[in-house]
Coordinates of C-alpha atoms and ligand atoms in Angstrom, one line a residue:
M284 CA 88.4 150.6 101.5
N285 CA 89.0 146.8 103.3
P286 CA 90.6 144.4 101.6
T287 CA 88.5 142.0 99.8
R288 CA 89.9 138.2 100.3
V289 CA 89.5 136.3 96.9
E290 CA 88.7 132.6 98.4
T291 CA 90.1 129.6 96.5
S292 CA 87.2 127.7 95.8
G293 CA 85.6 125.4 92.8
H294 CA 84.7 128.6 91.8
S295 CA 88.4 130.7 91.3
P296 CA 90.9 127.8 91.9
L297 CA 93.5 130.0 91.5
Q298 CA 95.5 130.9 94.3
N299 CA 95.7 133.7 93.0
L300 CA 95.3 136.2 89.3
E301 CA 99.1 135.8 89.3
E302 CA 99.4 132.5 88.4
W303 CA 97.7 132.4 85.4
E304 CA 100.2 135.4 84.5
D305 CA 103.0 133.6 85.7
F306 CA 102.1 130.3 84.1
V307 CA 102.1 132.9 80.8
R308 CA 105.4 133.9 81.4
D309 CA 106.2 130.8 81.8
R310 CA 105.3 129.5 78.4
Y311 CA 105.9 132.7 76.2
P312 CA 110.0 133.4 77.8
E313 CA 112.1 136.9 77.0
P314 CA 113.7 136.7 74.6
A315 CA 117.6 136.5 75.3
T316 CA 118.3 140.3 73.2
P317 CA 114.5 141.3 72.9
A318 CA 115.5 144.6 70.8
D319 CA 117.2 143.4 68.2
K320 CA 114.7 140.2 68.2
P321 CA 111.5 141.6 68.0
F322 CA 108.4 138.6 69.0
Q323 CA 107.7 135.7 66.6
A324 CA 104.6 134.8 65.8
S325 CA 106.2 131.2 66.0
D326 CA 109.6 130.6 65.3
P327 CA 111.0 128.2 62.1
N328 CA 114.4 128.0 63.9
K329 CA 113.1 126.9 67.2
K330 CA 114.8 123.1 67.7
K331 CA 113.2 120.1 68.8
E332 CA 114.6 120.3 72.6
E333 CA 113.6 123.7 73.1
F334 CA 109.5 123.2 72.8
R335 CA 108.7 122.3 76.5
D336 CA 105.7 120.9 77.7
Y337 CA 103.6 124.0 79.3
E338 CA 100.7 121.9 79.9
A339 CA 102.1 119.0 81.3
D340 CA 104.6 121.4 83.7
A341 CA 101.3 123.6 84.6
R342 CA 100.5 123.5 88.3
P343 CA 97.3 121.6 89.1
T344 CA 95.3 125.5 89.9
V345 CA 96.2 126.6 86.5
R346 CA 95.2 123.7 84.8
E347 CA 91.4 123.6 87.0
F348 CA 91.7 127.0 86.5
Y349 CA 91.7 126.3 82.3
R350 CA 89.6 124.2 82.5
Q351 CA 87.1 126.0 84.0
N352 CA 88.0 128.6 81.3
H353 CA 87.5 126.6 78.1
K354 CA 84.5 125.1 78.9
Q355 CA 82.1 128.1 80.0
Q356 CA 83.6 130.8 77.6
T357 CA 81.0 129.8 75.6
Y358 CA 79.9 132.5 72.3
E359 CA 76.9 133.2 74.1
F360 CA 78.0 133.5 77.2
A361 CA 81.1 135.9 76.2
K362 CA 77.5 138.2 74.5
A363 CA 75.9 138.2 77.8
K364 CA 78.7 139.2 79.8
R365 CA 79.2 142.7 77.5
K366 CA 76.1 143.3 77.7
E367 CA 76.5 142.8 81.2
F368 CA 78.9 144.9 81.6
L369 CA 79.0 147.5 79.0
T370 CA 76.1 149.7 79.7
L371 CA 79.4 151.4 82.0
D372 CA 76.4 152.3 84.5
R373 CA 77.5 150.5 87.6
L374 CA 79.4 153.4 89.3
Q375 CA 81.4 156.5 88.6
M376 CA 85.2 156.5 89.1
G377 CA 88.6 158.1 89.1
I378 CA 91.1 156.0 87.0
W379 CA 93.7 156.6 90.5
E380 CA 90.9 155.8 93.2
A381 CA 89.8 152.6 90.0
A382 CA 93.4 151.7 90.6
E383 CA 93.4 152.1 94.6
Y384 CA 90.2 150.1 94.4
L385 CA 91.5 147.3 92.5
N386 CA 94.8 147.1 95.2
T387 CA 92.0 146.3 97.6
L388 CA 92.0 142.6 95.5
V389 CA 94.0 140.5 97.7
D390 CA 94.7 137.0 96.9
D391 CA 96.7 134.9 98.8
S392 CA 100.1 135.5 97.3
D393 CA 102.5 136.3 99.9
P394 CA 103.7 139.8 100.4
D395 CA 107.2 139.5 100.8
T396 CA 108.1 138.5 97.2
D397 CA 104.7 139.5 94.9
L398 CA 103.5 142.8 93.9
S399 CA 100.4 144.4 94.5
Q400 CA 97.6 144.9 91.6
L401 CA 98.8 148.7 92.1
Q402 CA 102.5 147.9 91.8
H403 CA 101.8 145.6 88.7
L404 CA 101.0 148.3 86.8
L405 CA 103.6 151.3 88.4
Q406 CA 106.2 149.4 87.6
T407 CA 104.5 148.3 84.1
A408 CA 104.3 151.9 83.4
E409 CA 107.5 152.5 84.7
D410 CA 109.7 150.5 82.5
I411 CA 107.8 152.1 79.9
R412 CA 108.3 155.4 81.0
R413 CA 111.9 154.6 81.4
D414 CA 112.5 153.3 77.5
G415 CA 111.0 156.9 76.6
H416 CA 108.2 156.2 75.2
P417 CA 104.8 158.4 75.0
R418 CA 103.1 159.8 78.0
W419 CA 99.8 157.8 76.3
F420 CA 102.0 154.9 76.1
I421 CA 102.8 155.1 80.1
L422 CA 99.5 155.2 81.0
A423 CA 98.2 152.6 79.1
G424 CA 100.5 150.0 81.0
F425 CA 99.4 151.8 84.2
I426 CA 95.4 151.0 83.7
H427 CA 95.8 147.9 81.4
D428 CA 95.2 145.8 84.0
L429 CA 92.6 147.8 85.7
G430 CA 89.7 145.5 84.1
K431 CA 90.4 143.0 87.2
I432 CA 87.8 144.7 89.7
L433 CA 85.6 142.4 88.0
C434 CA 87.0 139.9 90.2
L435 CA 85.7 143.0 93.4
W436 CA 82.5 142.5 91.7
G437 CA 82.4 138.9 92.3
E438 CA 82.8 137.0 88.8
P439 CA 84.6 133.9 88.5
Q440 CA 88.2 133.4 88.0
W441 CA 88.0 132.6 84.6
A442 CA 85.8 134.9 83.0
V443 CA 88.0 138.2 84.1
V444 CA 92.1 136.7 83.2
G445 CA 93.5 134.0 81.0
D446 CA 94.2 134.0 77.3
T447 CA 91.6 135.3 75.1
F448 CA 90.3 133.9 72.0
P449 CA 87.7 133.9 69.8
T450 CA 84.0 132.9 70.2
G451 CA 81.8 131.6 66.8
C452 CA 84.3 130.0 65.2
G453 CA 87.1 127.6 65.2
Y454 CA 89.7 127.1 68.1
S455 CA 93.2 127.2 66.7
D456 CA 94.9 124.5 69.2
K457 CA 98.1 126.8 69.7
I458 CA 95.7 128.1 72.5
V459 CA 96.9 126.1 75.7
F460 CA 95.2 123.0 77.1
P461 CA 93.4 123.1 73.4
H462 CA 91.8 119.9 74.6
F463 CA 89.8 121.7 77.3
F464 CA 87.9 122.5 74.2
A465 CA 85.5 119.8 74.1
D466 CA 83.0 120.4 77.1
N467 CA 82.5 123.5 75.6
P468 CA 79.3 123.6 74.4
D469 CA 80.6 125.5 71.1
S470 CA 82.4 122.8 70.4
S471 CA 79.1 121.1 69.2
E472 CA 77.9 123.4 67.9
P473 CA 79.0 123.3 63.8
R474 CA 78.1 127.0 62.7
Y475 CA 80.6 128.1 65.1
Q476 CA 83.1 125.1 64.4
T477 CA 84.8 126.3 60.6
P478 CA 87.9 128.0 60.9
L479 CA 86.0 131.7 60.4
G480 CA 83.1 130.1 61.8
I481 CA 79.9 133.0 61.7
Y482 CA 82.9 136.0 60.4
K483 CA 84.0 136.9 57.5
E484 CA 87.4 136.6 56.4
G485 CA 88.8 140.3 57.4
C486 CA 85.9 141.0 59.4
G487 CA 88.6 142.6 61.6
L488 CA 88.7 142.0 64.8
D489 CA 86.8 144.7 65.9
R490 CA 83.2 142.6 64.9
V491 CA 85.2 139.2 66.5
Q492 CA 83.8 138.6 69.6
L493 CA 86.4 137.4 71.9
S494 CA 86.6 135.9 74.7
W495 CA 85.3 137.6 78.2
G496 CA 87.8 139.1 80.7
H497 CA 89.3 142.5 82.6
D498 CA 90.6 143.4 78.5
E499 CA 87.7 144.0 77.0
Y500 CA 86.1 145.4 79.9
I501 CA 89.1 148.4 80.4
Y502 CA 89.0 148.8 76.4
H503 CA 85.2 149.7 76.4
V504 CA 86.0 152.3 80.1
A505 CA 89.0 154.5 78.5
K506 CA 87.9 154.3 74.5
N507 CA 86.7 158.0 74.3
Y508 CA 90.1 159.0 75.9
L509 CA 93.3 157.2 74.3
P510 CA 95.0 156.7 71.0
E511 CA 94.0 153.7 69.0
P512 CA 97.7 152.2 69.2
A513 CA 96.3 151.6 73.3
L514 CA 93.5 151.3 72.6
Y515 CA 94.3 148.1 70.8
M516 CA 97.2 147.3 73.9
L517 CA 93.8 147.2 76.2
R518 CA 91.8 145.5 74.2
Y519 CA 94.3 142.4 73.1
H520 CA 96.9 142.0 75.2
S521 CA 95.2 138.6 76.9
F522 CA 95.2 137.6 73.4
Y523 CA 98.5 135.4 72.7
P524 CA 96.9 133.3 70.0
W525 CA 96.7 136.0 67.8
H526 CA 99.8 138.2 69.6
R527 CA 102.2 135.4 70.4
E528 CA 101.4 132.9 68.4
G529 CA 100.2 134.3 65.0
E530 CA 97.0 133.0 65.3
Y531 CA 93.5 133.7 63.5
H532 CA 95.1 136.3 60.9
Y533 CA 92.1 135.5 58.8
L534 CA 89.3 137.8 61.0
T535 CA 92.2 140.5 60.9
N536 CA 91.9 143.4 58.9
G537 CA 94.6 145.3 57.2
H538 CA 94.1 148.0 60.6
D539 CA 94.3 145.6 63.0
R540 CA 97.6 144.4 61.4
E541 CA 98.7 147.9 61.7
M542 CA 98.4 148.2 65.3
L543 CA 99.4 144.1 66.3
E544 CA 103.0 146.4 66.4
W545 CA 101.9 148.2 68.9
V546 CA 100.6 145.6 70.9
N547 CA 103.3 143.3 70.8
K548 CA 105.8 146.2 72.0
F549 CA 103.3 146.8 75.1
N550 CA 103.5 142.4 75.8
P551 CA 107.5 142.5 77.3
Y552 CA 106.8 145.3 79.6
D553 CA 103.4 143.5 80.4
L554 CA 104.7 139.6 81.2
Y555 CA 109.0 140.8 81.5
T556 CA 108.5 144.0 84.5
K557 CA 108.2 141.4 87.4
N558 CA 111.2 140.6 89.2
H559 CA 113.3 144.0 90.3
E560 CA 112.3 146.7 92.7
K561 CA 108.7 147.2 94.0
P562 CA 107.7 150.7 93.1
D563 CA 106.9 153.7 95.3
V564 CA 103.5 154.3 95.0
D565 CA 103.3 157.4 97.4
Q566 CA 105.9 158.7 95.1
L567 CA 105.0 158.2 92.3
R568 CA 101.1 159.4 92.6
P569 CA 102.1 163.0 91.2
F570 CA 103.3 162.0 88.8
Y571 CA 100.2 159.4 87.4
E572 CA 97.8 161.7 88.9
N573 CA 98.6 164.7 86.2
L574 CA 99.4 161.7 83.7
I575 CA 95.8 160.9 84.5
A576 CA 94.5 164.2 84.2
E577 CA 96.1 165.1 80.9
F578 CA 93.8 162.2 79.4
F579 CA 90.5 162.2 81.8
P580 CA 87.5 163.4 83.2
A581 CA 88.1 163.0 86.8
K582 CA 85.5 160.6 87.0
V583 CA 85.2 157.7 84.4
N584 CA 81.9 155.4 83.9
W585 CA 82.5 152.1 85.1
Ligands
FE2_143 FE1 96.1 142.2 81.7
FE2_144 FE1 99.5 143.3 83.2

């Protein structure tokens, strides 16, 4: 497959998708002792000087990316994209094949220091494997970003990546760059602007329409094949306002709160595994092909 170069343009301000992830990692630095200090939504003991102004320090490309994302991810937009993509009738493709397909996404990253999409997936999965987690957990790590193939189908960056947030209800001020929501048409829609908006308290996240992106897409591709905790990892891994900021609890139900533990278990593998050696794709391939075959049919609907 020929590499698809994604041009940096008004439509796609980021030089590469990792620019967004680098920003998120910067915003949520790795806790000093992750083993004995599980993630906390907001640390009440955090001293004032530990707060950094992430918005002021963000690269102009990242700022522009969030501006576009917050302005255009409306309730109706997210609904329309679900309708457009969740029919899963575009093509049939195996999971490894999809990973290779995603790897044809070449953006302006530095090939000497940056990981390819496939290497990020393998690195995430390998770290999960190294820690002795179940096979489905390793597989969730391997597939979690496959939804980024939406970029290869011409979708703009702001509709593929970015921290996700609920549409149809008020915006939390813990979402990064909250003032950009002023330009979102939903901001002038009173029924979308109460804390609950169109939802009932405790309705459960399954009923909440998050902003559209690669998480929701891969969840639907995988939902018949993986256990529930893996599906939560896929579906909510970019929902930082929930899993890292502790927001929107009034929309969750008991099941969501149980599953949050797994989403939080997954997050460090996604965010903090980018600094070591590049995995050897050829050497790892047989293990992953076996693992995929254990859970998925040879071809999956995309
Ligand atoms: Fe992701
Ligand atoms: Fe990722």
